[in-house]
Structures are given as C-alpha cells and as structure tokens.
mmCIF file of C-alpha atoms and ligand atoms in Angstrom:
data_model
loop_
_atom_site.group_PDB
_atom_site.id
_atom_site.type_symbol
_atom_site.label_atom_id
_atom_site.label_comp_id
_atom_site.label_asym_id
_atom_site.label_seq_id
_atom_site.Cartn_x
_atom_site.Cartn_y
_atom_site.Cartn_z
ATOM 1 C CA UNK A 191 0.000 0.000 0.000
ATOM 2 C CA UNK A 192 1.723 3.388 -1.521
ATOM 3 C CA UNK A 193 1.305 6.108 0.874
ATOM 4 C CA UNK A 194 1.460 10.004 -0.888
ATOM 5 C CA UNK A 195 1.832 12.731 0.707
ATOM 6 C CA UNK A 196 0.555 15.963 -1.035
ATOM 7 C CA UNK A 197 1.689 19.478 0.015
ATOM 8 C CA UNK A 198 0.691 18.844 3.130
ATOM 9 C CA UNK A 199 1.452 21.240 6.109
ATOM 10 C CA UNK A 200 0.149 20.479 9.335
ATOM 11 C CA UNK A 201 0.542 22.179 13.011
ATOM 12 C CA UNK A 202 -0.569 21.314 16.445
ATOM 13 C CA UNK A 203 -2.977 22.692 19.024
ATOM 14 C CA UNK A 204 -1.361 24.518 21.882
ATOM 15 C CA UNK A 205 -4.228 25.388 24.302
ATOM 16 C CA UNK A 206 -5.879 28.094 22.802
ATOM 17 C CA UNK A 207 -3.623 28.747 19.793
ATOM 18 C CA UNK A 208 -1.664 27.183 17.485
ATOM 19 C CA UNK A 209 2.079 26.312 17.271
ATOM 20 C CA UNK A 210 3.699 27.028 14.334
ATOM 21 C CA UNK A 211 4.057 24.488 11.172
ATOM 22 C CA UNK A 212 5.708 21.622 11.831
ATOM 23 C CA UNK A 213 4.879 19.929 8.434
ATOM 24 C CA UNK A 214 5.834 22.358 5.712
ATOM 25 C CA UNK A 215 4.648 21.766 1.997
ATOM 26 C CA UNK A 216 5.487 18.069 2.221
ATOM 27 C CA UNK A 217 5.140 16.334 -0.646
ATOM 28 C CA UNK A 218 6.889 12.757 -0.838
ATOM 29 C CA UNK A 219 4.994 9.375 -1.741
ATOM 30 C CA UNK A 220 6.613 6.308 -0.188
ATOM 31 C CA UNK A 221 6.439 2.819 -2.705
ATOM 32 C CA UNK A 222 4.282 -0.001 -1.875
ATOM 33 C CA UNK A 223 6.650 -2.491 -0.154
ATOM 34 C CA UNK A 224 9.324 -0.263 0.354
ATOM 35 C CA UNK A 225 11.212 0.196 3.479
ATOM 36 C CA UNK A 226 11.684 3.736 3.666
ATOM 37 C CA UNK A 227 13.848 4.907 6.646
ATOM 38 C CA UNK A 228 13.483 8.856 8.063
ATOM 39 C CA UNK A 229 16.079 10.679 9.374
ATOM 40 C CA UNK A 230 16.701 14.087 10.507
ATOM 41 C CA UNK A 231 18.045 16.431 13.276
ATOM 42 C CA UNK A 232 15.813 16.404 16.776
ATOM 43 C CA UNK A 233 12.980 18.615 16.312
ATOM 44 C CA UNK A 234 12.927 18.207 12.063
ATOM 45 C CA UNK A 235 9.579 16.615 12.123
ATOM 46 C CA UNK A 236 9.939 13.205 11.919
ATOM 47 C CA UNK A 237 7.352 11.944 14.420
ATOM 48 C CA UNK A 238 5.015 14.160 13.030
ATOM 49 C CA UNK A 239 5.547 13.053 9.742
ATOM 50 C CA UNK A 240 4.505 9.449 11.252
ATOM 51 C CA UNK A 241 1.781 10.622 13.268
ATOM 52 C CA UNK A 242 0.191 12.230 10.146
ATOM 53 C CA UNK A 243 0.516 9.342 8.037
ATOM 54 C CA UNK A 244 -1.978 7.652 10.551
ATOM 55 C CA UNK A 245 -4.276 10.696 11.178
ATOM 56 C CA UNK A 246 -2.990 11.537 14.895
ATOM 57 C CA UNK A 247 -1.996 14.863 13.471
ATOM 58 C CA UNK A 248 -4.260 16.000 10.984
ATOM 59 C CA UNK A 249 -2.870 18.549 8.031
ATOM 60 C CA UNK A 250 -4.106 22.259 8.213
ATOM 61 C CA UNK A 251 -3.640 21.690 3.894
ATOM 62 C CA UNK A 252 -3.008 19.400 1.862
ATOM 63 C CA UNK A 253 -3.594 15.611 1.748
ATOM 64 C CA UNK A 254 -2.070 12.336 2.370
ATOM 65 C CA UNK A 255 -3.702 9.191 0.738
ATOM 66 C CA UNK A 256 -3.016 5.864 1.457
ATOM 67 C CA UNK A 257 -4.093 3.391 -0.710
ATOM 68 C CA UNK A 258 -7.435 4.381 -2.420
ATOM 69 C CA UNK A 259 -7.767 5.837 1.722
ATOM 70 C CA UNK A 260 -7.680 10.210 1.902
ATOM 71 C CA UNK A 261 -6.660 12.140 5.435
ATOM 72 C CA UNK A 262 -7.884 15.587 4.412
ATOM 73 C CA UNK A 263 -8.046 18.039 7.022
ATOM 74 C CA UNK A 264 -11.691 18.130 7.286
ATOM 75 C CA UNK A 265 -11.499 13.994 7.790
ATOM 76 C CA UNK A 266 -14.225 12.496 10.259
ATOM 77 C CA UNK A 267 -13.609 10.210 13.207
ATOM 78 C CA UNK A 268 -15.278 7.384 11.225
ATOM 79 C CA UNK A 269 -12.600 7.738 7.979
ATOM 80 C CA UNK A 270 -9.654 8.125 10.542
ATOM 81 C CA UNK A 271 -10.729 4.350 12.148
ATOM 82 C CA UNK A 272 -10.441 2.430 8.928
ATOM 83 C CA UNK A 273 -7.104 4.460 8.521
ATOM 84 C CA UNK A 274 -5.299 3.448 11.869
ATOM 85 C CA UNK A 275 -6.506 0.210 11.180
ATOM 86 C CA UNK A 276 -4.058 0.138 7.895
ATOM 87 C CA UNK A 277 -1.252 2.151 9.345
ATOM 88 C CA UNK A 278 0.101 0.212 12.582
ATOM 89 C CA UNK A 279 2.313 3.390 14.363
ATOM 90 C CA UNK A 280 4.851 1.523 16.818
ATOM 91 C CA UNK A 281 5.272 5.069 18.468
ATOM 92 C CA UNK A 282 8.915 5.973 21.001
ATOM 93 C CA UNK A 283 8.905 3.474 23.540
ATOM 94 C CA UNK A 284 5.778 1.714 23.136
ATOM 95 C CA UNK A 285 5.964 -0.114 26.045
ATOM 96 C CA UNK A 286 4.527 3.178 28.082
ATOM 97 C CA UNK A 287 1.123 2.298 26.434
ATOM 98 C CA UNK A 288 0.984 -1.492 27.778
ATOM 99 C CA UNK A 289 -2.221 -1.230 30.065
ATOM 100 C CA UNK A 290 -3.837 -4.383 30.504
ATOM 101 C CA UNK A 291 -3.762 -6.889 33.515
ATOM 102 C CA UNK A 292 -2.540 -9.522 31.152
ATOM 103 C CA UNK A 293 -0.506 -9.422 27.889
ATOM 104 C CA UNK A 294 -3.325 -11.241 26.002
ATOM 105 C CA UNK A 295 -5.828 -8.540 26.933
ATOM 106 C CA UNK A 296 -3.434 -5.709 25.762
ATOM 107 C CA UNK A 297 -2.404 -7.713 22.264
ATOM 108 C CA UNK A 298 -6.488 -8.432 21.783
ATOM 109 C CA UNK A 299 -7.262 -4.967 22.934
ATOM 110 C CA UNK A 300 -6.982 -3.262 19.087
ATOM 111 C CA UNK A 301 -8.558 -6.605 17.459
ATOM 112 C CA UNK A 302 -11.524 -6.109 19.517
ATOM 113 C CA UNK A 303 -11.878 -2.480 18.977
ATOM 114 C CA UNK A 304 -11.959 -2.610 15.525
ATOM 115 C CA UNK A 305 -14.724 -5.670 16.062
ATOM 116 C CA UNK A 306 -13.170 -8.839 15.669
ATOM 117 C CA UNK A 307 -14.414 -11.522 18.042
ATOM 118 C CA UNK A 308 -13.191 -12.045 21.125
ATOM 119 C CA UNK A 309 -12.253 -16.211 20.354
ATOM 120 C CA UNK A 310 -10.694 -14.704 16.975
ATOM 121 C CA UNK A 311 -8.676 -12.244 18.645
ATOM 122 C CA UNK A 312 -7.082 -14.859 21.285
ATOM 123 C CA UNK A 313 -5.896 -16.922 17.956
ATOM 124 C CA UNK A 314 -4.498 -13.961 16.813
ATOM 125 C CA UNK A 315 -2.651 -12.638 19.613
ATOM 126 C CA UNK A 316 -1.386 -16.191 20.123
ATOM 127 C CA UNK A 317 0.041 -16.051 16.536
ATOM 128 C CA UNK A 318 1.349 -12.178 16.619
ATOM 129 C CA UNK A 319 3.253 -13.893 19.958
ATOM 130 C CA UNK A 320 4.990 -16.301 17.944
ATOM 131 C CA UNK A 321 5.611 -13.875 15.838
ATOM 132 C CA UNK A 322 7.848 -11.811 17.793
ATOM 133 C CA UNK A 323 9.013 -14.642 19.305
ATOM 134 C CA UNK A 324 7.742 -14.868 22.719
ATOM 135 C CA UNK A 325 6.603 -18.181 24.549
ATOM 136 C CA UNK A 326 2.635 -18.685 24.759
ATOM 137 C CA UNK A 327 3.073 -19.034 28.215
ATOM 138 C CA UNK A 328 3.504 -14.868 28.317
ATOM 139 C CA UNK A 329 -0.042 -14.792 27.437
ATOM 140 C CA UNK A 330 -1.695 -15.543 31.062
ATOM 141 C CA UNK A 331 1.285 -12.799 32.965
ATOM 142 C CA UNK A 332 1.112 -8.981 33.770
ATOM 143 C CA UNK A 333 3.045 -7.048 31.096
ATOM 144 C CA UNK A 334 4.406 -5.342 33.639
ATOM 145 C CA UNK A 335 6.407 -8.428 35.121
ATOM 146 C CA UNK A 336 7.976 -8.729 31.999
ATOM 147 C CA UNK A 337 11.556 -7.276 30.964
ATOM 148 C CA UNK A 338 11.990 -4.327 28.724
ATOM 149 C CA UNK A 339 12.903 -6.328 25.483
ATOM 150 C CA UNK A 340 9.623 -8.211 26.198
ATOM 151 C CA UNK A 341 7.401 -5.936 27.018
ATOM 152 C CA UNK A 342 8.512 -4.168 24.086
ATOM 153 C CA UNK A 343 7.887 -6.952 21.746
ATOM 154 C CA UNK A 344 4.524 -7.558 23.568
ATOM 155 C CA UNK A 345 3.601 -3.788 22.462
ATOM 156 C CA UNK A 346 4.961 -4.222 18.777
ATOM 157 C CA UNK A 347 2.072 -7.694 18.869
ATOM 158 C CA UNK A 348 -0.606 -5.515 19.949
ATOM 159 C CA UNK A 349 0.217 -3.400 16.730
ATOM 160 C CA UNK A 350 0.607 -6.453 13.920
ATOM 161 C CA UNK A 351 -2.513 -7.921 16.051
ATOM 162 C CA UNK A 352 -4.214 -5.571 13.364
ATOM 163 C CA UNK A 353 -2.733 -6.845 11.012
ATOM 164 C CA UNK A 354 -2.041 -3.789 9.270
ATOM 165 C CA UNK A 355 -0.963 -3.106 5.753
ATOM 166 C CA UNK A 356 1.694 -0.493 6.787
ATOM 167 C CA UNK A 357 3.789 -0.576 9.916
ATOM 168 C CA UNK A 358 5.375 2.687 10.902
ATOM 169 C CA UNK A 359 8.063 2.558 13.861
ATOM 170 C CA UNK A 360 9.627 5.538 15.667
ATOM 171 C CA UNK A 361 12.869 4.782 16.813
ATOM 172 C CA UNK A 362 11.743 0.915 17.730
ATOM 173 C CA UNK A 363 15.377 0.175 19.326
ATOM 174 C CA UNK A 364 15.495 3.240 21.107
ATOM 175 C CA UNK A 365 16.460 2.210 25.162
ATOM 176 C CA UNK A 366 17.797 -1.599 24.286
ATOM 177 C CA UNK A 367 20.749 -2.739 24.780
ATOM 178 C CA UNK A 368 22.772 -3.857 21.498
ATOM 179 C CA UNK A 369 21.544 -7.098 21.598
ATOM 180 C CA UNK A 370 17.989 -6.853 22.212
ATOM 181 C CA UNK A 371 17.788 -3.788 19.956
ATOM 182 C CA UNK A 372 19.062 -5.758 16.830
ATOM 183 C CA UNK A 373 16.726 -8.935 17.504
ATOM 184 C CA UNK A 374 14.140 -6.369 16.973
ATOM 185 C CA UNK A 375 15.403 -4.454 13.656
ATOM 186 C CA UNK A 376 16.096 -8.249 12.368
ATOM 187 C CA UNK A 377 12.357 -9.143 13.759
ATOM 188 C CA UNK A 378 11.217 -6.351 11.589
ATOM 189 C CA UNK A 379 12.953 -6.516 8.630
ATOM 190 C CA UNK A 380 11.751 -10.342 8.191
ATOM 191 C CA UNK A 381 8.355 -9.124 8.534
ATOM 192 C CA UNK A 382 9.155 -6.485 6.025
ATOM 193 C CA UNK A 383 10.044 -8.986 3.815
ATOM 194 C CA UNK A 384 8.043 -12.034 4.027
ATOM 195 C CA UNK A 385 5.052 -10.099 3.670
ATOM 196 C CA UNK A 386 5.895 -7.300 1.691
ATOM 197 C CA UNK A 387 4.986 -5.211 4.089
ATOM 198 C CA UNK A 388 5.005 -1.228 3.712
ATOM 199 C CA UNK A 389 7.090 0.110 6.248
ATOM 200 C CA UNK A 390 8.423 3.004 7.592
ATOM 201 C CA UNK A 391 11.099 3.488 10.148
ATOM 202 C CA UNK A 392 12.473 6.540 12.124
ATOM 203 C CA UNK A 393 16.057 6.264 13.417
ATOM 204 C CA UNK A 394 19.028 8.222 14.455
ATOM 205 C CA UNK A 395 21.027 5.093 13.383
ATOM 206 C CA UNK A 396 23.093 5.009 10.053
ATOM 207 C CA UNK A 397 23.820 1.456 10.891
ATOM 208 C CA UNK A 398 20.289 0.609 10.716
ATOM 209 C CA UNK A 399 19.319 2.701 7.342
ATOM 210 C CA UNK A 400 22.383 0.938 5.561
ATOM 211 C CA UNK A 401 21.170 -2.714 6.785
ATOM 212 C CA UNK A 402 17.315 -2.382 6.839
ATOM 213 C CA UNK A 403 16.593 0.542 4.152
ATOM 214 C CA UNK A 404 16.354 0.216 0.531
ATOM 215 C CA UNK A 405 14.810 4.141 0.682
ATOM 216 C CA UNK A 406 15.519 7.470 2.330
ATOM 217 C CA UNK A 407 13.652 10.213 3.952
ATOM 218 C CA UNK A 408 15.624 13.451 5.063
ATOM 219 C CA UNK A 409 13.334 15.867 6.774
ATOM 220 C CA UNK A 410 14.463 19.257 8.053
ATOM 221 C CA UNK A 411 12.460 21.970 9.696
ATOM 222 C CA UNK A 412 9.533 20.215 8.879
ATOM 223 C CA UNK A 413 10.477 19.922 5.215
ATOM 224 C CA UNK A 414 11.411 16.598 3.518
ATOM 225 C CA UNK A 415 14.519 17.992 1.921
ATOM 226 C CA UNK A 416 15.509 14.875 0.496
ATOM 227 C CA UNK A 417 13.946 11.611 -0.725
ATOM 228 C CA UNK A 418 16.641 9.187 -2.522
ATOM 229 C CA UNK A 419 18.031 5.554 -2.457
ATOM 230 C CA UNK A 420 20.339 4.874 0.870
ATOM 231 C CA UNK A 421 23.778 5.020 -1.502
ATOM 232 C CA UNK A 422 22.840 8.318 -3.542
ATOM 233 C CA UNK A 423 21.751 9.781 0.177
ATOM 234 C CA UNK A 424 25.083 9.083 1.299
ATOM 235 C CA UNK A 425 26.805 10.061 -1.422
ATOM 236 C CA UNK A 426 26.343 13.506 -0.758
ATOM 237 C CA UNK A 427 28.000 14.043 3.241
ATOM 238 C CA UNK A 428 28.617 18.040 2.438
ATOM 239 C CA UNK A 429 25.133 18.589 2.778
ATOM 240 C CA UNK A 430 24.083 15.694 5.038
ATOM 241 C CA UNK A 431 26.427 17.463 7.542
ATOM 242 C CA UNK A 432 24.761 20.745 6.908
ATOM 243 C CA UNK A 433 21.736 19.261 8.196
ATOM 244 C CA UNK A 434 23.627 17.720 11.239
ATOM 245 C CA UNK A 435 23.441 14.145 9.542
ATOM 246 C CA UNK A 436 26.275 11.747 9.836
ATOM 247 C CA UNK A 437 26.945 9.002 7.804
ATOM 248 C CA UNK A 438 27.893 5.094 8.299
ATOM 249 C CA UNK A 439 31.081 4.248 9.354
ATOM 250 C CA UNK A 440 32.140 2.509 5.977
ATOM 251 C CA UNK A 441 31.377 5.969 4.461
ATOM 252 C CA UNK A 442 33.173 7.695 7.113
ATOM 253 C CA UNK A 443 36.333 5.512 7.034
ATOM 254 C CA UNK A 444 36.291 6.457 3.460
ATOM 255 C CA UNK A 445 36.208 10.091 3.051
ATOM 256 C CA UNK A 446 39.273 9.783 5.834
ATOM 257 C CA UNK A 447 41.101 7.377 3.477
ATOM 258 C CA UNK A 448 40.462 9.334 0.507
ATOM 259 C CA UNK A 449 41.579 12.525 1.953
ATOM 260 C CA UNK A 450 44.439 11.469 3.865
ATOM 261 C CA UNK A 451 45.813 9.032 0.590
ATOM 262 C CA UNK A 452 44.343 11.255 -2.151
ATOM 263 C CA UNK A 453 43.287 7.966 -3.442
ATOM 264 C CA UNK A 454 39.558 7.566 -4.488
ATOM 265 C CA UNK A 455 38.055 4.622 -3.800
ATOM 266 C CA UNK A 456 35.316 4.146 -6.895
ATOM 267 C CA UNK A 457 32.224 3.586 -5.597
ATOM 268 C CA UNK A 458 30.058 4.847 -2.433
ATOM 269 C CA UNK A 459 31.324 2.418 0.696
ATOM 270 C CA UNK A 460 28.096 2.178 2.766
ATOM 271 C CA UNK A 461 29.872 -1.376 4.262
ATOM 272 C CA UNK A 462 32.471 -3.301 4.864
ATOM 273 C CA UNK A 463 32.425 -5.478 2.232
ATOM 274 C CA UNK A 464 31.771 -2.335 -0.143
ATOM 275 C CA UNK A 465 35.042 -0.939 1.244
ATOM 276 C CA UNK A 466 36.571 -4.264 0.589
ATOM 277 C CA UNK A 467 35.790 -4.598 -2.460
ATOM 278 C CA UNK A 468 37.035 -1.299 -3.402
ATOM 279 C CA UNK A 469 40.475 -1.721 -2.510
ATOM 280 C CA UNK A 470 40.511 -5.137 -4.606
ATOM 281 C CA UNK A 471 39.545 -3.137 -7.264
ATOM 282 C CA UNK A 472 41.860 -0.372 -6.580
ATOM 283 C CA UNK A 473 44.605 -2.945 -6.518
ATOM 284 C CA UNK A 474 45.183 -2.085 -2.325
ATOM 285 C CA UNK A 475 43.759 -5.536 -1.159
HETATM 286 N N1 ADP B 670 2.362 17.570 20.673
HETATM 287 C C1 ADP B 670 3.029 18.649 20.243
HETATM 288 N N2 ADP B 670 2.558 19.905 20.467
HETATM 289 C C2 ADP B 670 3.231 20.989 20.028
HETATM 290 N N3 ADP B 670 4.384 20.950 19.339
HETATM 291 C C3 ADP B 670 4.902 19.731 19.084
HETATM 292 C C4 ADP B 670 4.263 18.523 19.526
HETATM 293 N N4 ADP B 670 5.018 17.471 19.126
HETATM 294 C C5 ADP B 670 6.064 17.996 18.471
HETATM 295 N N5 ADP B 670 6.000 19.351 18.452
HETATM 296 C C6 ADP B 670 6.974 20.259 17.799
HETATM 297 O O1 ADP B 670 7.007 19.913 16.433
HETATM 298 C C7 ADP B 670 8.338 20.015 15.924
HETATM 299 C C8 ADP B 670 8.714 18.672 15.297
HETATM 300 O O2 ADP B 670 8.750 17.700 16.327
HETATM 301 P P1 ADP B 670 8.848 16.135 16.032
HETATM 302 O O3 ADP B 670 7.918 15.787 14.937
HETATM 303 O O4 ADP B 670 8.680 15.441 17.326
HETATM 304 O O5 ADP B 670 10.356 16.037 15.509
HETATM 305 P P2 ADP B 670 11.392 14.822 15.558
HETATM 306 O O6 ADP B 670 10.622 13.556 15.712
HETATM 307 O O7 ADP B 670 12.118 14.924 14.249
HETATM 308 O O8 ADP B 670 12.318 15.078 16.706
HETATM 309 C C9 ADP B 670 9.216 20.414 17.095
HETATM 310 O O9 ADP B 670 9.419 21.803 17.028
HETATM 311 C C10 ADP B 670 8.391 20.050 18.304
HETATM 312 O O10 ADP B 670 8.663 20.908 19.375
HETATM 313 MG MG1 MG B 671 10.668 12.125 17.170
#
C-alpha cells in the first residue's frame, strides 16, 4: 500500500492557539513495499511526519492518501478508524502504552476495537506472539512483570494484532541494549520482507538505514529535503552534515582514506564489504 503525501502542512494545538508548522509543503509518496527509513536532526519533524501518516496529526492543507484511503483536514472520526486500522504506528517506547492486567488482553485490545471476536482475537494474539518470538506461556502474565525487550515486543504484537498493511516505527530500538535492539530491527525486517509489508522506520542510526533501508527520507524543519536511495543519500555528506546528519562508518572511514591518501576509492562504501571490495579493485587488497 503506496502512501502520498501531497503538500501537506500540518501544526498542532497549543491550548488556545496554534504552534507554528511543523509539516511544511510536504510532498513525498513512499512505494508499496518499500522500506523507507526517516532521518533528521531532533525537532525536524519526523514523528510528526509518522503521526500524520496515521491521522494523529491532521494537516491544516493538503492531503495524504493511502491506498485508495484520503486524510484531508476536514477527515471524520469514522474515515480516521479504517485508517489506523491500515497504518500500525509503533510510536517511542511503546511499552509506556501497555495497560492491561494480562498481555493477552493488551495484544487483543486493538482486534476487539476494531470488532473482531473475542475467540478470533485470542488466535491472533497467540500467533502475533509467535511472531515476535515470545513463549505462549507470556499470554496468562502482567506485562508489567515482563523485561523491557519483552514488554517491548509484547507492544509491537498488539500493533501487527491488526494486522495492518503499513507498519510505521519511531525509533523501535530506542532504550535496548545492542543485543535486544538488533533482535528487533532483524524481527522487523523479516516481517518487512516475508510479507511485503510497507514500512516506515524513524532512526538516528546510520547502521540501521544501511542494513534495513532500501529508501531514504531526510526531513528538516519540517520539510522533507531529500527523498533518494540509501547510496545516492550518502553520497552527498557536504550537505548531510549541513543538516547535522552523519553518515555510516564505511562511508566515514572512506572520506578519511580518501583525503588522507588522495586515493579515491570508486564507488560509495556504505559497508564493509563495499570498502573491501574497493580496494581489490583499486589494486590495495
Ligand atoms: N504535541 C506537540 N505539540 C506541540 N508541538 C509539538 C508537539 N510534538 C512535536 N512538536 C513540535 O514539532 C516540531 C517537530 O517535532 P517532532 O515531529 O517530534 O520532531 P522529531 O521527531 O524529528 O524530533 C518540534 O518543534 C516540536 O517541538
Ligand atoms: Mg521524534
């Protein structure tokens, strides 16, 4: 499911006024299938980007379709239901939303909003489980007993409990340690691909665009100022450092190499094995 953003601008209600735009004139459409990562300096807009693309913030103009689905700024309650439904937002440190006395009440919790049955719902939440592979016997306990990796993946299973087409994460590894971190950017990036799944991802992590990404999202001030493949993104690190972006370390290793040597390596290094083979080709390895 392609999602398109068009001109869209889009503040928030502070009290009795408003702030000021936070979504500028955005107009990006992210592929069907794609795995499109967004990055940007603190405060560019990134979570609001998200938040839009599931109707939590609504644009002042502009629209944002996804699929044959509209979010116009007029948009009623009704519309906005079928569209969270679609869009599964994994929002900062999900866990904060875990409510229920046991973690198969919070997974069925969405399910059950959005009507399925209740028997339905239990065979989903046992599958979504699996899933992010946690043991059935999680099911009967208090999320709150659980660890932070756990009750982390419980939250991410009350999201795909939806089953939506789109999954949109902000910052999903944000608080893990290394390990527990990656065993959820490799938990989503199989979902990404044995289903085809739409998905979006906000990080701060180079690491992760270069392994996960196939697309790239820079947003500043509330603009997307860029929208390219990962290796023509980092191609360009004059301007990714103007907007306070820094690059993997292949690339970085790199631009040292080729400006303490002279030599240039010939292709963009977003890896170590693109940096290997380089030098092999340069005749250096
Ligand atoms: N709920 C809110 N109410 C008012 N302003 C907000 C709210 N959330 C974010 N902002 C403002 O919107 C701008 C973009 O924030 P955000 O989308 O969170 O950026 P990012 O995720 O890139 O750090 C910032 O100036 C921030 O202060
Ligand atoms: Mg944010």
């Amino acid at each position: 499911m392609e999602v398109i953003f068009e001109n869209v601008s889009a503040d928030y209600q502070l009290g009795p006024i408003r702030s000021p735009l936070v979504l500028h004139s955005v107009d990006v459409t992210i592929q069907s299938g794609s795995y499109t990562a967004v990055v940007g300096y603190t405060g560019a807009g990134k979570s609001s980007l998200l938040k839009a693309m599931n109707g939590l913030l609504l644009p002042k103009e502009g629209q944002i379709s996804i699929g044959h689905l509209l979010i116009k700024p007029d948009k009623n309650k009704k519309a906005l239901k079928s569209i969270r439904k679609r869009v599964g937002m994994v929002f900062q440190f999900p866990e904060s939303q875990l409510f229920a006395e046991t973690v198969e009440k919070d997974i069925c919790f969405g399910p059950i909003n959005f009507g399925v049955p209740k028997t339905e719902a239990k065979e989903i939440a046992k599958q979504v489980l699996e899933q992010v592979g946690l043991q059935q016997d999680i099911l009967t306990k208090s999320p709150f007993s659980l660890s932070g990796g756990q009750k982390r993946r419980v939250a991410i299973a009350g999201i795909l409990a939806m089953q939506p087409d789109i999954l949109v994460l902000d910052e999903p590894g944000a608080g893990l340690d290394p390990n527990g971190r990656k065993e959820i950017m490799d938990l989503i990036a199989s979902w990404h691909q044995d289903r085809g799944m739409t998905t979006v991802l906000v990080t701060h992590d180079m690491e992760d665009v270069v392994t996960y990404a196939d697309s790239v999202i820079v947003m500043e001030k509330g603009q997307v100022v860029l929208h390219d493949d990962v290796e023509k993104v980092f191609s360009n690190h004059e301007q990714l450092e103007k907007w306070h972006l820094d690059v993997p370390d292949a690339r970085r290793f790199q631009l040292n190499f080729e400006k303490q040597t002279g030599i240039l390596l010939p292709k963009v290094c977003l890896t170590v094995d693109d940096l290997a083979d380089a030098f092999i080709e340069v005749g250096l390895a």
